[in-house]
mmCIF file of C-alpha atoms and ligand atoms in Angstrom:
data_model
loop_
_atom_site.group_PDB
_atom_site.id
_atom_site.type_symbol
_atom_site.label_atom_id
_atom_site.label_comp_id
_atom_site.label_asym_id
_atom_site.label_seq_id
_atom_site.Cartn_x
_atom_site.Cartn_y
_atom_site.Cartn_z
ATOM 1 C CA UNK A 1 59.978 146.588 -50.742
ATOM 2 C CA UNK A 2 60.563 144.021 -52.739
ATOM 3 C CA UNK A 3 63.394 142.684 -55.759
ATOM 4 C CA UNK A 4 63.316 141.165 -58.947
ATOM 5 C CA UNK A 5 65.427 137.952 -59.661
ATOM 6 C CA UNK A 6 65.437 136.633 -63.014
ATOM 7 C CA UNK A 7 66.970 133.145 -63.976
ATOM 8 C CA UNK A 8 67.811 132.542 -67.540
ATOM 9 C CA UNK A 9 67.398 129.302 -69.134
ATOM 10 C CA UNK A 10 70.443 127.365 -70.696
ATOM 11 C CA UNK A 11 72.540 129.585 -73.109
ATOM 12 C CA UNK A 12 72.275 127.740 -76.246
ATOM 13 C CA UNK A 13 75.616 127.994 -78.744
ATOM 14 C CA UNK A 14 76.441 131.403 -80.942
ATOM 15 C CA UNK A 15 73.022 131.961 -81.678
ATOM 16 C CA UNK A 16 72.015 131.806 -77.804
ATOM 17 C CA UNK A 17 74.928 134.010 -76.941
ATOM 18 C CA UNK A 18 74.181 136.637 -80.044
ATOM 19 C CA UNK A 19 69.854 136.525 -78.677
ATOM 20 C CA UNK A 20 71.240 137.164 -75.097
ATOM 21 C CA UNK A 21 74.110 139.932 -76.058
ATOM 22 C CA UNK A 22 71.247 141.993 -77.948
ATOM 23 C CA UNK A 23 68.520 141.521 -75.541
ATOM 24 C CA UNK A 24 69.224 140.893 -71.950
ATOM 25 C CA UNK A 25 70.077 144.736 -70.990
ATOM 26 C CA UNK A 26 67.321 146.477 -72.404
ATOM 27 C CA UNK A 27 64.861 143.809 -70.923
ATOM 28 C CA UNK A 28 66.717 144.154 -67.676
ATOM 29 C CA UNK A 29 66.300 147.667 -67.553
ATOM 30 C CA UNK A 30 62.723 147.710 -69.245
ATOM 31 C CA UNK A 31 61.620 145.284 -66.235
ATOM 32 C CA UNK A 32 63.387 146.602 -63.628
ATOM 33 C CA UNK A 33 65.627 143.159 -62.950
ATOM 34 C CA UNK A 34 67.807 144.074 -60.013
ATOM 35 C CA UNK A 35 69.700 140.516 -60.163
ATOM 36 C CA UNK A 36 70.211 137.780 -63.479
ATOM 37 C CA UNK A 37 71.338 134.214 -62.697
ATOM 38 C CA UNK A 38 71.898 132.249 -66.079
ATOM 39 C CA UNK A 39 72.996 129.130 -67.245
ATOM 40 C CA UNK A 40 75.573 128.728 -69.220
ATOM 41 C CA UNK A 41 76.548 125.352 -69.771
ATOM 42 C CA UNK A 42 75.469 124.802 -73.379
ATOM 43 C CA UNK A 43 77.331 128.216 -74.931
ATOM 44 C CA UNK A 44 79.270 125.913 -76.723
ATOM 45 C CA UNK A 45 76.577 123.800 -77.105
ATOM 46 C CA UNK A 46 78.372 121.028 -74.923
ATOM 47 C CA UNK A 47 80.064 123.115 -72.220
ATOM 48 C CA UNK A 48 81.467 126.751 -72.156
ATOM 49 C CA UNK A 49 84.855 128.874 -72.909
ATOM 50 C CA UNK A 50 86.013 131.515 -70.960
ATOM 51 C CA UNK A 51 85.635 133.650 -73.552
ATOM 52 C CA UNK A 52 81.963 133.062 -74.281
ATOM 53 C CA UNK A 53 81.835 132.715 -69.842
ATOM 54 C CA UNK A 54 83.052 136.877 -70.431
ATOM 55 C CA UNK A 55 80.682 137.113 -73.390
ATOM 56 C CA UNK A 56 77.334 135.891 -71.225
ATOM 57 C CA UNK A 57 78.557 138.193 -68.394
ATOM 58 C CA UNK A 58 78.959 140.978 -70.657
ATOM 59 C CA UNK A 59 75.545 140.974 -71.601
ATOM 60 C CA UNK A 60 74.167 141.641 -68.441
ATOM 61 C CA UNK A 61 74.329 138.384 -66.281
ATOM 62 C CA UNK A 62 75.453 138.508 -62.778
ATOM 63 C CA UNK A 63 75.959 134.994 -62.205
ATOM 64 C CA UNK A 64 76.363 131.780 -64.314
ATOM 65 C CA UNK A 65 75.650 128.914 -62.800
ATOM 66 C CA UNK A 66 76.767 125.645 -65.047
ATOM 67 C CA UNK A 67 75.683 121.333 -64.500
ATOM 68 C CA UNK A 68 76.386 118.214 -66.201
ATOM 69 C CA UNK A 69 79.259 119.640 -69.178
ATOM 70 C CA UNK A 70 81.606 121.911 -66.709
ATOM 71 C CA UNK A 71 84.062 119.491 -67.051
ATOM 72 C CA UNK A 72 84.129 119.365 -71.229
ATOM 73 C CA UNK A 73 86.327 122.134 -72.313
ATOM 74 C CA UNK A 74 89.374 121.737 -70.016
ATOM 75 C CA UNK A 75 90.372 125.751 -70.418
ATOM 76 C CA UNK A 76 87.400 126.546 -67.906
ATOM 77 C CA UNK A 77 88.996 124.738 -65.062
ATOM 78 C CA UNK A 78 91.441 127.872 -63.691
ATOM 79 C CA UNK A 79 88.920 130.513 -64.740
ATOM 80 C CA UNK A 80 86.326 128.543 -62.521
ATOM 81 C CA UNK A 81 89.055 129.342 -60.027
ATOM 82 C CA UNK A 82 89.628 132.430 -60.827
ATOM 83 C CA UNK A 83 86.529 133.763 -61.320
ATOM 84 C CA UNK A 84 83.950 134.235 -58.922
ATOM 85 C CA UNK A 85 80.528 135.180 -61.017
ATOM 86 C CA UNK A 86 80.938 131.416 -62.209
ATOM 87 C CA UNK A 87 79.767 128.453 -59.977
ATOM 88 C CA UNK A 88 79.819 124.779 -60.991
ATOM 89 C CA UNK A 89 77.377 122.221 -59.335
ATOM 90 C CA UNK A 90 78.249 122.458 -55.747
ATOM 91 C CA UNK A 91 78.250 118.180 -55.226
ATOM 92 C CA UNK A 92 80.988 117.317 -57.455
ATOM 93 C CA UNK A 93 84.053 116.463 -55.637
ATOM 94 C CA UNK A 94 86.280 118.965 -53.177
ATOM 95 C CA UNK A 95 88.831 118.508 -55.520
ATOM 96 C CA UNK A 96 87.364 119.889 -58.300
ATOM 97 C CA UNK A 97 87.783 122.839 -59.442
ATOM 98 C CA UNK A 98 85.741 126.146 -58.798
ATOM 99 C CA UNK A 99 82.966 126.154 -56.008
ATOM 100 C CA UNK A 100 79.105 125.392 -56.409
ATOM 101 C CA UNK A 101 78.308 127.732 -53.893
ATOM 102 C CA UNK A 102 79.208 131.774 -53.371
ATOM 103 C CA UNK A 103 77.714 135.050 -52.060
ATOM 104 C CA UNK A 104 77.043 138.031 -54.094
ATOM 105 C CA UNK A 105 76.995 141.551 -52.549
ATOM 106 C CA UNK A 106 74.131 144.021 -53.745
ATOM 107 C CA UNK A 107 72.802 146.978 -53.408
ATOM 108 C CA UNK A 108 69.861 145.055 -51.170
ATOM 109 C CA UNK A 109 71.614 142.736 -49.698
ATOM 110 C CA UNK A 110 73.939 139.845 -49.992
ATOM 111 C CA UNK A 111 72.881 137.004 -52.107
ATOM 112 C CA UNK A 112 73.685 133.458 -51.719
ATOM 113 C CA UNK A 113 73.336 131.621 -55.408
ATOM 114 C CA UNK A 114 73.725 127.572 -54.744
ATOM 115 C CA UNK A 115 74.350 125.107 -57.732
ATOM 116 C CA UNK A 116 73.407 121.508 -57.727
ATOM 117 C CA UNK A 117 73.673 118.566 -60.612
ATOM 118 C CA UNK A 118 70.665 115.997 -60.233
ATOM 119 C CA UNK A 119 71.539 112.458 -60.525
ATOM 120 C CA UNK A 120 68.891 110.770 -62.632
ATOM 121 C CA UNK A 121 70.479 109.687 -66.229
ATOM 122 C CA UNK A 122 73.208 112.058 -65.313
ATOM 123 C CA UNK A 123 76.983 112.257 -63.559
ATOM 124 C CA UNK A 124 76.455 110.016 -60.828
ATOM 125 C CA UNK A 125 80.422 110.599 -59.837
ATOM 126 C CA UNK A 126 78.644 113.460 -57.760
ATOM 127 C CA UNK A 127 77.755 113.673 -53.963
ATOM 128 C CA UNK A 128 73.893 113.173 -52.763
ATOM 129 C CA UNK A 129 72.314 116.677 -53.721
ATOM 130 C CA UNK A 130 69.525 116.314 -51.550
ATOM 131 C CA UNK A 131 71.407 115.500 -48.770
ATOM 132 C CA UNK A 132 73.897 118.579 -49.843
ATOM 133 C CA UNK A 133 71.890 120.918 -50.042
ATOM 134 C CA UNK A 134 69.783 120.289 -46.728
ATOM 135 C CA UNK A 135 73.024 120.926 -44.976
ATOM 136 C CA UNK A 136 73.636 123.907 -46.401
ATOM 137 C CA UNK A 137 70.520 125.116 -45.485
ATOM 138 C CA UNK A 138 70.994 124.780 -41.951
ATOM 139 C CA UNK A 139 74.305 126.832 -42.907
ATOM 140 C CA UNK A 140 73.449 129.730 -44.871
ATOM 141 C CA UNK A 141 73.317 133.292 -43.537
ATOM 142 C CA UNK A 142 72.339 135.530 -46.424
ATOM 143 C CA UNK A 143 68.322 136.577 -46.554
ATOM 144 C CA UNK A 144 68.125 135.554 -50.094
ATOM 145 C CA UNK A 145 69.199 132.006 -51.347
ATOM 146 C CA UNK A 146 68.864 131.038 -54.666
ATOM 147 C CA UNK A 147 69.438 127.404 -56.253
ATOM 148 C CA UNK A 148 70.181 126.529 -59.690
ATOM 149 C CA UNK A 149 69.371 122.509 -59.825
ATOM 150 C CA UNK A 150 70.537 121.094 -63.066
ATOM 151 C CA UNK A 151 69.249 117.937 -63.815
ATOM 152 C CA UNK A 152 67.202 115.444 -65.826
ATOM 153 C CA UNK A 153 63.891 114.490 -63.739
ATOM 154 C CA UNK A 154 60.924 116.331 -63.304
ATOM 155 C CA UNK A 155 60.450 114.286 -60.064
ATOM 156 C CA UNK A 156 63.829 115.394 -58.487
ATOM 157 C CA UNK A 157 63.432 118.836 -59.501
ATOM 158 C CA UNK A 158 60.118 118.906 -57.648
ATOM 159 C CA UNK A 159 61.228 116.901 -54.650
ATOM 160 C CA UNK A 160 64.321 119.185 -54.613
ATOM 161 C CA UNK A 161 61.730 122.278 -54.445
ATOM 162 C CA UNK A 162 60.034 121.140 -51.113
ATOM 163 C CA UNK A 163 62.902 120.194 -49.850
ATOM 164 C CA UNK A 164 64.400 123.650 -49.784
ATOM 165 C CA UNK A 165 60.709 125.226 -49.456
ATOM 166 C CA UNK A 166 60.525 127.859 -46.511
ATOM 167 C CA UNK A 167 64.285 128.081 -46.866
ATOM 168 C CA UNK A 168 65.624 129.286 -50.303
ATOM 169 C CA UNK A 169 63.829 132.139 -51.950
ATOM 170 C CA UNK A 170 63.753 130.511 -55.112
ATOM 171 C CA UNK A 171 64.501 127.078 -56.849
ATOM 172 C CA UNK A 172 64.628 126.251 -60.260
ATOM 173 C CA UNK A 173 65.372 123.585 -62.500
ATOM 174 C CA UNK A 174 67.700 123.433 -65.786
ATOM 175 C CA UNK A 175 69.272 121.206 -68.086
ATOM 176 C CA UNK A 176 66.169 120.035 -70.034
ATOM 177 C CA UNK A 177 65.304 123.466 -71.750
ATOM 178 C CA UNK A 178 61.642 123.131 -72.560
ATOM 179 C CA UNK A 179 60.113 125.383 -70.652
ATOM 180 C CA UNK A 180 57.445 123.853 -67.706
ATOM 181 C CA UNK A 181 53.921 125.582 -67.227
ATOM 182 C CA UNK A 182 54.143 125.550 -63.255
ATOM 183 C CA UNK A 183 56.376 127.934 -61.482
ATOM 184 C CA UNK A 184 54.642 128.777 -58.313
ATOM 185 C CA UNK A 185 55.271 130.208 -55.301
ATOM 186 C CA UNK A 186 55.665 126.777 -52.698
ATOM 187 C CA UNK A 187 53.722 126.440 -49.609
ATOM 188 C CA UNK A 188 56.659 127.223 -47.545
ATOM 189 C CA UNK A 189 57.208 130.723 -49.498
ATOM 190 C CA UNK A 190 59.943 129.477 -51.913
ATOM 191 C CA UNK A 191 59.720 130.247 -55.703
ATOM 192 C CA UNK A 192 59.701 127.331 -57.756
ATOM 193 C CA UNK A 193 59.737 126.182 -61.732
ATOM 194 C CA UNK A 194 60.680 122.812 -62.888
ATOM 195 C CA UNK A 195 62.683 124.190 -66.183
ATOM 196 C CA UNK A 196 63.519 127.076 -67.131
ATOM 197 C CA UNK A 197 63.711 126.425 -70.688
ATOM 198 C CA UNK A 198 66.419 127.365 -73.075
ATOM 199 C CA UNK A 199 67.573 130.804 -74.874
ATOM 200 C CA UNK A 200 68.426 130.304 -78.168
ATOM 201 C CA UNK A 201 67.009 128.534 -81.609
ATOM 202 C CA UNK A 202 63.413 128.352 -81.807
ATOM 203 C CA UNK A 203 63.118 125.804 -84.768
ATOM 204 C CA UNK A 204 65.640 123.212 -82.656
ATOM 205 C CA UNK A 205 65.899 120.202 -80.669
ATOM 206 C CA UNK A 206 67.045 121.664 -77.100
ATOM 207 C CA UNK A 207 68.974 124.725 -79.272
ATOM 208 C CA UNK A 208 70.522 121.641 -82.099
ATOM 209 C CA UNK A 209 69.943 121.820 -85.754
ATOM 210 C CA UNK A 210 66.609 119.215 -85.775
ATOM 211 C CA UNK A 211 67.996 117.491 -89.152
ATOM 212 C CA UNK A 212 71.069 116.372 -86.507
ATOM 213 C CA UNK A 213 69.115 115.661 -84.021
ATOM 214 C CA UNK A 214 66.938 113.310 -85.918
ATOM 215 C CA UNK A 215 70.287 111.501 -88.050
ATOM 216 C CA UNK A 216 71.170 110.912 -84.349
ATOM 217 C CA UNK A 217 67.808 109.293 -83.793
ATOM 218 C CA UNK A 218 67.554 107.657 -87.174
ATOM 219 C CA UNK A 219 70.895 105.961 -86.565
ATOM 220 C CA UNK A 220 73.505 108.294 -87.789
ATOM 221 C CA UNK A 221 77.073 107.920 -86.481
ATOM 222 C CA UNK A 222 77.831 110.789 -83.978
ATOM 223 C CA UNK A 223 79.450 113.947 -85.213
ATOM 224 C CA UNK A 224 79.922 117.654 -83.467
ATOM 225 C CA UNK A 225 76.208 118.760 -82.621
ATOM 226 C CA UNK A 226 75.495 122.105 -84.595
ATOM 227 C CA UNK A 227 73.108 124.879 -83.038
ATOM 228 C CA UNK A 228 70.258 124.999 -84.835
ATOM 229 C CA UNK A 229 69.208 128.550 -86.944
ATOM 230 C CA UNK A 230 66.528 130.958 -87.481
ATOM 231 C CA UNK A 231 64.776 133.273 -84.657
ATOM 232 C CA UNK A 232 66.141 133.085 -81.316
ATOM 233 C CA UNK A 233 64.150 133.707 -77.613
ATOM 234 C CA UNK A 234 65.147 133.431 -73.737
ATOM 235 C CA UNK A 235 63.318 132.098 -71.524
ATOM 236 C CA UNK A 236 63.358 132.113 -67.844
ATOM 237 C CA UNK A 237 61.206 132.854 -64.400
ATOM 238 C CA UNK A 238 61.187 136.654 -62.369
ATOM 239 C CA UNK A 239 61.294 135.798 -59.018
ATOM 240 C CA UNK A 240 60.031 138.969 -56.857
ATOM 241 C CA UNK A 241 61.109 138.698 -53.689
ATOM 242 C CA UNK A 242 60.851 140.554 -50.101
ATOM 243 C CA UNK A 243 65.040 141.283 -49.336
ATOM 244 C CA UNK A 244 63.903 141.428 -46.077
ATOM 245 C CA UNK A 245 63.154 137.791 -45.057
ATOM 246 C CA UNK A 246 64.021 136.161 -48.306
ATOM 247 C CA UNK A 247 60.342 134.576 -48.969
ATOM 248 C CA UNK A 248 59.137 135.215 -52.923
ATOM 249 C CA UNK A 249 56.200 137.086 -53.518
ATOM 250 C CA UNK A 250 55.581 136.081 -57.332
ATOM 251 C CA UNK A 251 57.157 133.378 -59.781
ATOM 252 C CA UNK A 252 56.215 134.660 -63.384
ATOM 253 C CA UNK A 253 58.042 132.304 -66.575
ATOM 254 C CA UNK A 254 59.068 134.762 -68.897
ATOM 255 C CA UNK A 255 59.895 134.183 -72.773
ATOM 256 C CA UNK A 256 61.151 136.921 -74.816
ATOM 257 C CA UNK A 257 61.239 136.633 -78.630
HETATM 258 FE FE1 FE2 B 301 72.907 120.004 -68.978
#
């Protein structure tokens, strides 16, 4: 027996949101996807609402998982406590907020779905994730462990993936939403991708309008980023894994247009 995880890149602004709303159950069902992490960070193209939180839920997704903009719009910070399907980066401090770390009952089996924020270029008001989530390794009961680890460097995201190989089902990386060619299944049995990649725009710089993102480049003073337009798609990685002893079988990136 085995079950089919699938992790959704970053949720890019109204366009992201609209691509996900129309698309995510019949692909679900079409593929047989017994459990969707996504995340959710960028539905208001620098953080999320509760509203658009309900909207990404809504279409489908179990769990959100969030990184380096929870903290932007300040109406998220009771539902994060109220709310259980959400989970900010488990490091920040114990006085945030939320929790970074949860488990999810299902029909096989509870899940345990860990969040992490990488330091490199990012937050680096946050606790050690490496040494985080090796201790909460050694802590974890549920069979199947999944960890969202948001952050900037290809080299942490890797490092972070044998460091949790042979322990968590799968790992994945977010934050930089362009899609990487190697998700694999590790040595150790854990599935792995550096980045996810991103659902929303096509034609845009990481899901903003390109002519913004190259004012911002050419100098421009800095104004509200815009999503960009046109066609939308969602990426991601299916994770099939054996419920049983929580090691992946297959790690397949998806992208849907
Ligand atoms: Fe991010």
């Amino acid at each position: 027996m085995s079950v089919k995880i699938l992790a959704i890149g970053d949720v890019c602004g109204e366009p992201g949101l609209r691509f996900l709303t129309e698309r995510l159950k019949p692909y679900r069902k079409e593929n047989e996807i017994d459990f969707v992490v996504a995340n959710g960070e960028n539905a208001n193209v620098v953080g999320v609402t509760p509203k658009q939180a309900d909207t990404i839920l809504h279409a489908g997704v179990d769990v959100i998982t969030l990184g380096n903009h929870t903290w932007t719009r300040t109406e998220l910070r009771p539902y994060l406590d109220e709310r259980r399907k959400i989970l900010r980066p488990a490091n920040y401090g114990p006085q945030c907020p939320g929790r970074g770390i949860a488990a999810f009952s299902t029909p096989f089996g509870d899940v345990c779905v860990l969040n992490l924020l990488g330091r490199f270029t990012l937050d680096n008001n946050t606790d050690n994730p490496f040494v985080i989530a090796d201790g909460y390794m050694a802590e974890i009961r549920e069979k199947i462990i999944l960890v969202d680890f948001h952050a900037e460097g290809t080299s942490e995201k890797r490092a972070m993936g044998f460091l949790l190989d042979g322990r968590a089902s799968a790992v994945w990386g977010t934050h930089t939403h362009v899609q990487t060619s190697d998700a694999c299944v590790l040595p150790g049995g854990t599935g792995y991708i550096t980045d996810l990649g991103m659902t929303g725009s096509i034609h845009s710089v990481l899901g903003i309008d390109p002519r913004q993102s190259i004012g911002k480049f050419m100098g421009d003073p800095p104004r509200r980023y815009e999503s960009g337009k046109g066609p939308c798609k969602m990426e991601g990685c299916i994770f099939t894994i054996n419920p049983d002893t929580g090691r992946c079988l297959n790690a397949e990136a998806v992208r849907i247009l």
